Structures are given as C-alpha cells and as structure tokens.
PDB file of C-alpha atoms in Angstrom:
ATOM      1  CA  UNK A   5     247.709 -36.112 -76.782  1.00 84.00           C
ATOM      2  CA  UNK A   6     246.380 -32.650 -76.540  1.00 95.00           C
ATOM      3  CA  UNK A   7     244.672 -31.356 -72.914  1.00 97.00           C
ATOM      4  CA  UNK A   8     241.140 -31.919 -74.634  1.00 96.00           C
ATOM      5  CA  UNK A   9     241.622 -35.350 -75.475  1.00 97.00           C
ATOM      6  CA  UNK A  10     242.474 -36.098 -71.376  1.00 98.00           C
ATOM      7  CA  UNK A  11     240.101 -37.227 -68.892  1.00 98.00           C
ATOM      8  CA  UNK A  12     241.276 -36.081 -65.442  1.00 98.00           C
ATOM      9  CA  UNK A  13     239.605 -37.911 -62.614  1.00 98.00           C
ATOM     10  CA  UNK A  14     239.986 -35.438 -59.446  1.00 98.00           C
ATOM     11  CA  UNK A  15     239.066 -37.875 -56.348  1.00 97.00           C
ATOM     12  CA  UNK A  16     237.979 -35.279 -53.929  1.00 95.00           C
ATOM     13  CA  UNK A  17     237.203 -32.286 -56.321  1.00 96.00           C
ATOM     14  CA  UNK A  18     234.887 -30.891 -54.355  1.00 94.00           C
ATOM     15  CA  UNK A  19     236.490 -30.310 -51.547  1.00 94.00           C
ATOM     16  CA  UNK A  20     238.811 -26.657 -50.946  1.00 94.00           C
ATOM     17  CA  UNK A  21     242.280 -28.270 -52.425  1.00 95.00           C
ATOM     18  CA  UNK A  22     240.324 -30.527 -54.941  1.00 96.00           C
ATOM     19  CA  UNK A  23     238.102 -27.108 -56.333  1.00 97.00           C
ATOM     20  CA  UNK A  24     241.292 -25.373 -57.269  1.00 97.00           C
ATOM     21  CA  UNK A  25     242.782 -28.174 -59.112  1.00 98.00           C
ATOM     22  CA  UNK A  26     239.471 -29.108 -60.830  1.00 98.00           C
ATOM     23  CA  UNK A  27     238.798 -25.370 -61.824  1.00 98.00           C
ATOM     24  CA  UNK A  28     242.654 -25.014 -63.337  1.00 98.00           C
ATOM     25  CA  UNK A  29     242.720 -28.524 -65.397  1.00 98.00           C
ATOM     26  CA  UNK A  30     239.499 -27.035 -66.844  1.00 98.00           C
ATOM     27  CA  UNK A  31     240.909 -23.911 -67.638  1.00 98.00           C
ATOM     28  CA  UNK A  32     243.484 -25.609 -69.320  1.00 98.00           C
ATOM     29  CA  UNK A  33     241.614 -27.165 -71.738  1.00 98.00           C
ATOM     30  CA  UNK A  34     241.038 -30.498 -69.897  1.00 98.00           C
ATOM     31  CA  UNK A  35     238.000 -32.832 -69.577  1.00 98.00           C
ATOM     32  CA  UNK A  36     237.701 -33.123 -66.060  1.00 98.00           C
ATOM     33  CA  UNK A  37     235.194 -36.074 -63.758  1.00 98.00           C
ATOM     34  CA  UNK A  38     234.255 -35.571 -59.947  1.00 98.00           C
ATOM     35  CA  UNK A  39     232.686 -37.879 -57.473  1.00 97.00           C
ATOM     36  CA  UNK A  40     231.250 -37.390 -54.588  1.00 94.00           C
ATOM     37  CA  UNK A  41     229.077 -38.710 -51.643  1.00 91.00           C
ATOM     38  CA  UNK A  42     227.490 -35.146 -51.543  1.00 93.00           C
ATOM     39  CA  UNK A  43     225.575 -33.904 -54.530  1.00 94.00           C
ATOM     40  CA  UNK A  44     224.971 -30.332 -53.273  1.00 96.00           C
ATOM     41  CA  UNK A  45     228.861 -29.707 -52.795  1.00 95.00           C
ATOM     42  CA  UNK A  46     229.162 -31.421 -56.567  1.00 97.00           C
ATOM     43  CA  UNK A  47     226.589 -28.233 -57.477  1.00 97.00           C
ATOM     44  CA  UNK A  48     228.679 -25.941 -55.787  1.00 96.00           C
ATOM     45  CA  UNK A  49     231.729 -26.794 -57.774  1.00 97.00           C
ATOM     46  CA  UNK A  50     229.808 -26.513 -60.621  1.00 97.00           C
ATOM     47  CA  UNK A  51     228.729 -22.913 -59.927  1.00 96.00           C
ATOM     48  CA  UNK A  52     232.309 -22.436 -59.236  1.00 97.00           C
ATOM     49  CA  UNK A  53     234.441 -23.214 -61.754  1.00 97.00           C
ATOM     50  CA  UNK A  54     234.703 -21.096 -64.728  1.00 96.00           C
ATOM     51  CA  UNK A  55     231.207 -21.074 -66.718  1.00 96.00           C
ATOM     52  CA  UNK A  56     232.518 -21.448 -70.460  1.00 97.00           C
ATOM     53  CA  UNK A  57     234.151 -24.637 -68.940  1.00 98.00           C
ATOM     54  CA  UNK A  58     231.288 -26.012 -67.560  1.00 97.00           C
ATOM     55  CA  UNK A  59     230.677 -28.709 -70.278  1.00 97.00           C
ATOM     56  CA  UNK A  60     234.093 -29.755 -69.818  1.00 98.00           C
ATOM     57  CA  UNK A  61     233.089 -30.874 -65.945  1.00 98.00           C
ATOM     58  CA  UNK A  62     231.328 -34.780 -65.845  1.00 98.00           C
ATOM     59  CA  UNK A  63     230.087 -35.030 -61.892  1.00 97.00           C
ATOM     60  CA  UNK A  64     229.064 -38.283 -60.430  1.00 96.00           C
ATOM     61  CA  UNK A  65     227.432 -38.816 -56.888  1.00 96.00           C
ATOM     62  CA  UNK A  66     229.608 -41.985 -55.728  1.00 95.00           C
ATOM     63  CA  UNK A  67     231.256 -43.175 -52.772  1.00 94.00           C
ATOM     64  CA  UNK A  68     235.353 -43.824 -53.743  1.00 94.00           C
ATOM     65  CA  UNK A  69     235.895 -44.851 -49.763  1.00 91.00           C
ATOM     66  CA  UNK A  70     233.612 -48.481 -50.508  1.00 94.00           C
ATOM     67  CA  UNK A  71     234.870 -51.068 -53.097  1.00 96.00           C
ATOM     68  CA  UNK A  72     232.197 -52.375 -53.957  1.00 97.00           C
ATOM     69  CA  UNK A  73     230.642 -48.693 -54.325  1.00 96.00           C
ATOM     70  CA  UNK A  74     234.317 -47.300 -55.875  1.00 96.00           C
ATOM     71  CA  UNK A  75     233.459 -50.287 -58.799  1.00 97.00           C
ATOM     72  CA  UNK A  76     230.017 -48.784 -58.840  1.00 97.00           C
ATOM     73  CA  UNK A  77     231.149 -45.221 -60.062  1.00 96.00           C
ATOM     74  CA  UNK A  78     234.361 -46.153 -61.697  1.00 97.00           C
ATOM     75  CA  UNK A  79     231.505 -48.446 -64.418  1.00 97.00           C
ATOM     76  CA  UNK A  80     229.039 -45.123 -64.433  1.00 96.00           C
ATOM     77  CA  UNK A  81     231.993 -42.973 -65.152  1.00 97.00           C
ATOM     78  CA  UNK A  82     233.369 -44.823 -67.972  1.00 97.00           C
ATOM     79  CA  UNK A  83     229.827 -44.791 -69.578  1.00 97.00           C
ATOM     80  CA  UNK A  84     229.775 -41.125 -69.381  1.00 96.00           C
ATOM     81  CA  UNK A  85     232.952 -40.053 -70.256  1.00 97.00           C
ATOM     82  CA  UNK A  86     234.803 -43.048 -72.338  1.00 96.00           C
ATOM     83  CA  UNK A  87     237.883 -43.042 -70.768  1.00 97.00           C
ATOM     84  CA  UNK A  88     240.434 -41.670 -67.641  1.00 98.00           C
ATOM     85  CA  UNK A  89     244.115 -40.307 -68.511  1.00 98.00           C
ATOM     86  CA  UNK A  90     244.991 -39.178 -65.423  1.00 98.00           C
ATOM     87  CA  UNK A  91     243.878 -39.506 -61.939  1.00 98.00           C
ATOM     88  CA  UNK A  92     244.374 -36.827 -59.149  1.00 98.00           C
ATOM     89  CA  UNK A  93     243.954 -37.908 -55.593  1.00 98.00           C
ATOM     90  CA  UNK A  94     243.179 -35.269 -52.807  1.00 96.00           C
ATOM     91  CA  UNK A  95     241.038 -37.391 -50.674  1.00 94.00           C
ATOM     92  CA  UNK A  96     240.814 -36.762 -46.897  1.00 82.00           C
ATOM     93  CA  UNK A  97     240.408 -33.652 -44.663  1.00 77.00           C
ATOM     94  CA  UNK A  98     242.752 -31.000 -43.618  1.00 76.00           C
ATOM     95  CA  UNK A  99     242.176 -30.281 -40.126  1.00 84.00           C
ATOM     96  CA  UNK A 100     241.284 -32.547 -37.179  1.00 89.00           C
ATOM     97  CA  UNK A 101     241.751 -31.413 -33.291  1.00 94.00           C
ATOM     98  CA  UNK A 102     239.527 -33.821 -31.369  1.00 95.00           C
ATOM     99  CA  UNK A 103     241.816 -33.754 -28.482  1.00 96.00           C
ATOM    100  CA  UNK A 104     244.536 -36.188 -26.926  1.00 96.00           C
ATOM    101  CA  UNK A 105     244.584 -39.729 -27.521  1.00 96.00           C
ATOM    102  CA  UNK A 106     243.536 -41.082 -23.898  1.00 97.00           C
ATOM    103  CA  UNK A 107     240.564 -38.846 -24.573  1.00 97.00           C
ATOM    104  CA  UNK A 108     239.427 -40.520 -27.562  1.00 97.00           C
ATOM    105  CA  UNK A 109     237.715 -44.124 -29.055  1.00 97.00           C
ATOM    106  CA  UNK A 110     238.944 -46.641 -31.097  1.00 97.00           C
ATOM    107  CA  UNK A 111     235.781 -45.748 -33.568  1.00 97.00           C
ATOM    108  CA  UNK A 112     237.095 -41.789 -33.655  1.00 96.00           C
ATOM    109  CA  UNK A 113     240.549 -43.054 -34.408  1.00 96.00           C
ATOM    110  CA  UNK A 114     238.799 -45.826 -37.170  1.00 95.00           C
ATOM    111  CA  UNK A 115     237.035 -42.872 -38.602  1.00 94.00           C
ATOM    112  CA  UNK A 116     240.153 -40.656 -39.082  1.00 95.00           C
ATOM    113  CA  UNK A 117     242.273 -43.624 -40.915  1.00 95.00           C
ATOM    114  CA  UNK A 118     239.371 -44.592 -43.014  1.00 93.00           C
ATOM    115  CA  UNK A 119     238.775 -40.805 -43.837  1.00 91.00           C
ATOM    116  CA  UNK A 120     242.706 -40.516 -44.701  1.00 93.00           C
ATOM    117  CA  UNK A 121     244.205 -43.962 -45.958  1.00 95.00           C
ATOM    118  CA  UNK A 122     241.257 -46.146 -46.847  1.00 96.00           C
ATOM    119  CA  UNK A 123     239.661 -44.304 -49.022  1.00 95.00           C
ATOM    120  CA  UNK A 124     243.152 -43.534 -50.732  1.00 96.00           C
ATOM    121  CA  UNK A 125     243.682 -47.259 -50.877  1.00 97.00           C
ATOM    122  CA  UNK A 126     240.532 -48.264 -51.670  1.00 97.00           C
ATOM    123  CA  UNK A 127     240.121 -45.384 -55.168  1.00 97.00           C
ATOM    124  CA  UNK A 128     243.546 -46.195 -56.047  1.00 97.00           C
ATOM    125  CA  UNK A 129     242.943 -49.723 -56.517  1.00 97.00           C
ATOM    126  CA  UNK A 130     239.877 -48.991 -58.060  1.00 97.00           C
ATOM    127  CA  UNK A 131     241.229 -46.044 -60.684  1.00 98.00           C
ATOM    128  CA  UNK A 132     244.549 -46.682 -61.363  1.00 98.00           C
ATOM    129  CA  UNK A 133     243.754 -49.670 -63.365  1.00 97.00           C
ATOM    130  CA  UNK A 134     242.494 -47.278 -66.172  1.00 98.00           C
ATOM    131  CA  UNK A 135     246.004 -45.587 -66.382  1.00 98.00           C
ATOM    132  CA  UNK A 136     249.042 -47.323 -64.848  1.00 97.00           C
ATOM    133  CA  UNK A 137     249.773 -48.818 -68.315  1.00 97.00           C
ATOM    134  CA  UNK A 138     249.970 -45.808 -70.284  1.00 96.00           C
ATOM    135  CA  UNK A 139     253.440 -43.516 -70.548  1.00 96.00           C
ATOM    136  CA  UNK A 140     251.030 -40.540 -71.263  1.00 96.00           C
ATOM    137  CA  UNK A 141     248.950 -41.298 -68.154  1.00 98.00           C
ATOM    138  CA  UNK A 142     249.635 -39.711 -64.428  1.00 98.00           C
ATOM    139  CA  UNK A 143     248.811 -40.498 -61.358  1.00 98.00           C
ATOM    140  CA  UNK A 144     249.038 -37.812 -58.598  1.00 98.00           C
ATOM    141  CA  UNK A 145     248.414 -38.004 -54.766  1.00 97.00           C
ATOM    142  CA  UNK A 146     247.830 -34.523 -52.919  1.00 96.00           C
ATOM    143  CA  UNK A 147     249.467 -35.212 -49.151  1.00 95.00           C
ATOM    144  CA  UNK A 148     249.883 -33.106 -46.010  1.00 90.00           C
ATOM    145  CA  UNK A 149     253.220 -32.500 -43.907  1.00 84.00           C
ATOM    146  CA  UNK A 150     251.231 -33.127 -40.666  1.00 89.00           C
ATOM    147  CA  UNK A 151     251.875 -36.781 -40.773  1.00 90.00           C
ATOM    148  CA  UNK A 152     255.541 -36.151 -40.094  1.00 90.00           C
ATOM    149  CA  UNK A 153     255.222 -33.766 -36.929  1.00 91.00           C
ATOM    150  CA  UNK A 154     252.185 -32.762 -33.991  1.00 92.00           C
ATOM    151  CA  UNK A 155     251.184 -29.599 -35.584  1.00 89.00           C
ATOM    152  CA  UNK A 156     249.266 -28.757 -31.974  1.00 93.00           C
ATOM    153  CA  UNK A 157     248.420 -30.391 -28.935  1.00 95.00           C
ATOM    154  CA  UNK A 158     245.029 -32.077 -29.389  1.00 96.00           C
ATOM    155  CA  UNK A 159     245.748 -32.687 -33.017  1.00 95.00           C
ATOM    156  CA  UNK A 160     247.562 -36.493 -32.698  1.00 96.00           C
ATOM    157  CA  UNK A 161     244.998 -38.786 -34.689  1.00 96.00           C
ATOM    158  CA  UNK A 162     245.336 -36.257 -37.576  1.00 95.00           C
ATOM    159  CA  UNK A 163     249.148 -37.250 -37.294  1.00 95.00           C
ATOM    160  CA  UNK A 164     248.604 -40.645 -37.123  1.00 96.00           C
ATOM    161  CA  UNK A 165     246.107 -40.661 -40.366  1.00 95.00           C
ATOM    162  CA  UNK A 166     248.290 -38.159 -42.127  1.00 94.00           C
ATOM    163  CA  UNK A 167     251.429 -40.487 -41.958  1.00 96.00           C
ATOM    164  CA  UNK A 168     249.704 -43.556 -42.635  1.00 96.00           C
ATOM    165  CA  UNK A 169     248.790 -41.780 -45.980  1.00 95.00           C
ATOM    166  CA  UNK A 170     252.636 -40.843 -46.260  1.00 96.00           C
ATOM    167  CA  UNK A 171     253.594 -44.722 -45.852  1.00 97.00           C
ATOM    168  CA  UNK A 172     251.284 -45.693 -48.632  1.00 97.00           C
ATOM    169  CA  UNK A 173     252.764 -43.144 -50.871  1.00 97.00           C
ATOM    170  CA  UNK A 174     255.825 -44.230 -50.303  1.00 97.00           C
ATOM    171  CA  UNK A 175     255.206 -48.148 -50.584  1.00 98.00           C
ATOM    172  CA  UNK A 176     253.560 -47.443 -54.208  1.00 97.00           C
ATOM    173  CA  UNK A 177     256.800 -45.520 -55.390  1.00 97.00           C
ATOM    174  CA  UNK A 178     259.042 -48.528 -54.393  1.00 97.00           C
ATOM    175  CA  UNK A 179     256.618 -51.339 -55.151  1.00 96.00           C
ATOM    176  CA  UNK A 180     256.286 -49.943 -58.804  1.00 96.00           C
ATOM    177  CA  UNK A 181     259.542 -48.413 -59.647  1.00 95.00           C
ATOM    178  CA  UNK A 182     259.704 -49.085 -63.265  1.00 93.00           C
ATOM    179  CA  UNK A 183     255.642 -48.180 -63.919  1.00 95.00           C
ATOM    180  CA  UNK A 184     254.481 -46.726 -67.441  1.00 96.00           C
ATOM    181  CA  UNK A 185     252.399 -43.932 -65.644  1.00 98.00           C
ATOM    182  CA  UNK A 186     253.656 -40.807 -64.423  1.00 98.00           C
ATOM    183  CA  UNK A 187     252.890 -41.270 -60.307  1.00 98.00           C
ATOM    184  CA  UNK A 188     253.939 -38.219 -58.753  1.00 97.00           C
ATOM    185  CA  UNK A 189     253.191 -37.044 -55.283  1.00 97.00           C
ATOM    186  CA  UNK A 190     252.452 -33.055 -53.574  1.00 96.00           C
ATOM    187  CA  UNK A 191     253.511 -33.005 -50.257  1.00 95.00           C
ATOM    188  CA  UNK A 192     251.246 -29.581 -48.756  1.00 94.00           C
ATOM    189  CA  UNK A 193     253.289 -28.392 -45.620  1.00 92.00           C
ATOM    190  CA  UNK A 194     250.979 -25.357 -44.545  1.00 92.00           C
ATOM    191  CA  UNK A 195     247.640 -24.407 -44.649  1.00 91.00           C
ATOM    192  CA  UNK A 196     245.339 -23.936 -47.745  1.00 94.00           C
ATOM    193  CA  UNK A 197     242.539 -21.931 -48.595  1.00 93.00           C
ATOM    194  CA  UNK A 198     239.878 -20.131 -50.360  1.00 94.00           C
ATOM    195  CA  UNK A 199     240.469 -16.255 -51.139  1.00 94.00           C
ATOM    196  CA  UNK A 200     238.233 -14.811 -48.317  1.00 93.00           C
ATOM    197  CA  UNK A 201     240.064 -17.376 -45.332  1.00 92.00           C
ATOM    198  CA  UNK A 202     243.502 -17.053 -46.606  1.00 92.00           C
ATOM    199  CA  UNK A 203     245.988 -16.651 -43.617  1.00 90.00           C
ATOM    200  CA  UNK A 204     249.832 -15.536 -43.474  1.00 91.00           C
ATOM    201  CA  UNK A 205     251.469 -18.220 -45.127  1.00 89.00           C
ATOM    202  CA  UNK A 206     248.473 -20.051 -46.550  1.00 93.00           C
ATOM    203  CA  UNK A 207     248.400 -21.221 -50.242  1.00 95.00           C
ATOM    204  CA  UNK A 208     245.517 -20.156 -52.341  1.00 96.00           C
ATOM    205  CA  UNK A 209     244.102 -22.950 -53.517  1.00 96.00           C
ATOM    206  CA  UNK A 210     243.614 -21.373 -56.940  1.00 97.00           C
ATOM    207  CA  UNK A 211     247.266 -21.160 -56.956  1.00 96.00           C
ATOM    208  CA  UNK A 212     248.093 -24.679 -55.995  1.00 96.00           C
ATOM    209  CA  UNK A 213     245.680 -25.854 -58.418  1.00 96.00           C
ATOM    210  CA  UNK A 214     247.851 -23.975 -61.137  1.00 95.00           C
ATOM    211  CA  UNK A 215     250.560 -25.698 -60.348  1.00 95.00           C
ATOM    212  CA  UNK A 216     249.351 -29.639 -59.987  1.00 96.00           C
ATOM    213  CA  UNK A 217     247.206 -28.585 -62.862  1.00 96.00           C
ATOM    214  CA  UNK A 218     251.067 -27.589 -64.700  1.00 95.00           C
ATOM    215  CA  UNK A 219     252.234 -31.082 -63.500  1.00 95.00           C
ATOM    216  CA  UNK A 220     249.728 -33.116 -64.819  1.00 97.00           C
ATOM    217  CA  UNK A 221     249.783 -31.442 -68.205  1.00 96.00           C
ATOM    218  CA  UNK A 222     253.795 -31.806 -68.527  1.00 94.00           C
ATOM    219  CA  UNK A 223     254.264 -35.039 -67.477  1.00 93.00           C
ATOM    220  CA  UNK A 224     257.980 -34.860 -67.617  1.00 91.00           C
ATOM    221  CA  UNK A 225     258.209 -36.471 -63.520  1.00 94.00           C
ATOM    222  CA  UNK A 226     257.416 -39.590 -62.139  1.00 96.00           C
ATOM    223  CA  UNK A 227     258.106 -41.174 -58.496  1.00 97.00           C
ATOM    224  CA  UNK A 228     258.783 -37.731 -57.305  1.00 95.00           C
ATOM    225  CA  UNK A 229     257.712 -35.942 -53.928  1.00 95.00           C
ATOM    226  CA  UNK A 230     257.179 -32.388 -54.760  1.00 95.00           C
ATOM    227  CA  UNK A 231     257.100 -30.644 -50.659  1.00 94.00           C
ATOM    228  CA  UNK A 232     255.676 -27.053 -50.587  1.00 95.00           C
ATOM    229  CA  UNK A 233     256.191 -25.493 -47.106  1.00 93.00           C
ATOM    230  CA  UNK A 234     254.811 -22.137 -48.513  1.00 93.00           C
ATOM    231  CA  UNK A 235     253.440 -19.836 -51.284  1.00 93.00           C
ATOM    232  CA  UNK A 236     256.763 -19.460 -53.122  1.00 92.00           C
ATOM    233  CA  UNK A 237     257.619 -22.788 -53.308  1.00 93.00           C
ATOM    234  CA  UNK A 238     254.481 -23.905 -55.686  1.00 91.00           C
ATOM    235  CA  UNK A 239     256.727 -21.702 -58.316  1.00 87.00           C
ATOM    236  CA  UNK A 240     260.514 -22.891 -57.101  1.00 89.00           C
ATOM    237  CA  UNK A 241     259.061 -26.583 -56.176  1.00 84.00           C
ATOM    238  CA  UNK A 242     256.883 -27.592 -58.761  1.00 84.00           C
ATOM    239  CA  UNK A 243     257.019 -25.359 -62.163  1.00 79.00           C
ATOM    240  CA  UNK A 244     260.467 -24.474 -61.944  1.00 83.00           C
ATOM    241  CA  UNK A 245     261.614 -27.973 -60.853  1.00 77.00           C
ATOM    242  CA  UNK A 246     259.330 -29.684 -63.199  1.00 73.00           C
ATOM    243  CA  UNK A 247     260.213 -27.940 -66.127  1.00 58.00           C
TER     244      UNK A 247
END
C-alpha cells in the first residue's frame, strides 16, 4: 500500500506536536483527517501545512473526549474519507502548573485526567476498531516523560495525568500482545515547540513530526516505546532504530 492510498487519523492535529506530524504525513504523500472541538485552530492548520498538500487534509469539528460524540465523528469521517489506515494519538496538553495538590479541587484534578487519559481511552476505543485487524495498519500514541518524575514544584496533577496515560499505554501493549496492527508508542522527555519558541533542548516539532511521520510509513515496529530525551535522539531513537 503506497502513502496515498493511507488515511492517517491524527487525534489532536491541531495542536503544536499534532501540526508537525500532520504537516510531515502530508508531505509524504499521505491522506491525512483532523478533528477537533475548535474549528478556528482546524483553519489554522490548514493555513499551515504545506499548500500543494492541502487537498490531501479532511478536517472535522468533533469532540474525540465524548463517546457518544467520538461515534459521532468517527461515522462523518468515514463518509468523507472511506476509510482509516493508521491512527496517531497526541491528545492532551503539555504543560500544567496549577500549584500543589492541597491547593487544588477534585474538579481541577477531574479536568486534568479527563484532558490526559479519557479522551485517550475514550478515541482509542472509538478508532482503533477501523485498524487493529490489519498487518498494514498502525496505531501510535504520542506520550510525555512527566508522568514518571515532578518536573517542578506546582506541577503534580500534570504528573498524575501524565502517568495515568503511561499505565494505559502500557496495559494495551500487554493486553494485545499478538495484535495485527502496528501499536507503537513516542515517549517525548523534553519540551516541544514551534520555530519562533524553541528553547535549549526543545524539539522542533517539525522535526518530531519527521520522524513519527518515518514510523508510521515503515511500519517495521510494533509494541515498542520509542523515549526521546532530546533533539538527537529523534535520529538515534526512532529512524535509526526503526530502520
């Protein structure tokens, strides 16, 4: 199956990580679909990505954290586009600093696992469906490292979501060890960003998108962890190891 017969859902696409990869698959060749809750950011990644590849981009306002809503844009999707061959999964946010934990409410730590793991959950039971039958298919969840350490006082709900989001990871890998689709998982350990906010040690997240856009189209790798902990790893980690 050649990159323009593939349908690449990115759940979050139109967020900073999510742009990259959506903008890369596309330059590859790749049919890509988007949904999200917000419209204008779905406009936004359409003015960003590369303009010949436009036609290539299918972008549906949905909301992937609701089931009954998930069903909702999984059936419009499949109207517009046919099919899904692989499924990309940044979902989430990358920063939270609300303070320490006797300073906060249940609903602010509700809000943070819902943000982080039920939406995850709640996608992947809705998408994965459409490809966890097919050897040719993929499957690819886009993690952070803070759920395994307090990256700075204040920060400890952002822990608490990022792990939970590690667990589930983990339980798919063993609870489907002998599945037909590739399921693969990036572990981010530092910061990412656009060009004009990049920071020493920060990934670009064109760069990063180059790479999970690599491992989706080689799928040679499946119920592996791929951790980045900097720039050169996204060579060393991912298209060296993956080759």
């Amino acid at each position: 199956m050649s990159n323009s017969d593939r349908v690449v859902l990115v759940l979050g696409g139109a967020g900073t990580v999510g742009s990259g990869i959506v903008k890369a698959l596309l330059d590859k060749g790749f049919k890509v679909a988007v949904i999200s809750r917000d419209g204008g950011r779905l406009d936004r990644l359409r003015s960003f990505v590369s303009p010949n590849t436009r036609d290539n981009l299918t972008a549906v306002v949905g909301n992937v954290g609701s089931e009954q809503e998930a069903e909702q844009a999984k059936q419009q999707l499949l109207q517009q586009v046919g099919k899904v061959t692989d499924v990309v999964s940044s979902l989430g946010f990358s920063w939270w600093q609300g303070g320490p934990p006797h300073t906060q409410s249940l609903k602010d730590l509700h809000w943070v696992i819902e943000t982080l793991l039920f939406s995850t959950f709640v996608s992947w039971k809705a998408f994965f469906p459409l490809v966890r039958d097919e050897s040719s298919s993929t499957y690819t969840f886009i993690t952070g490292g803070a759920g395994e350490k307090l990256l700075m006082p204040g920060t400890g709900f952002l822990t608490v979501g990022a792990a939970s989001s590690l667990a589930f990871c983990q339980v798919l890998r063993e609870e489907y060890p002998e599945l037909p689709c590739k399921l693969n998982q990036v572990k981010i350990d530092t910061g990412v960003a656009t060009p004009d906010r990049m920071a020493p040690g920060y990934l670009n997240h064109l760069d990063l998108g180059e790479a999970v856009a690599t491992l989706v189209e080689r799928r040679n790798t499946s119920h592996t962890v791929f951790t980045v902990n900097c720039p050169a790893d996204l060579k060393t980690v991912i298209l060296e190891k993956n080759l």
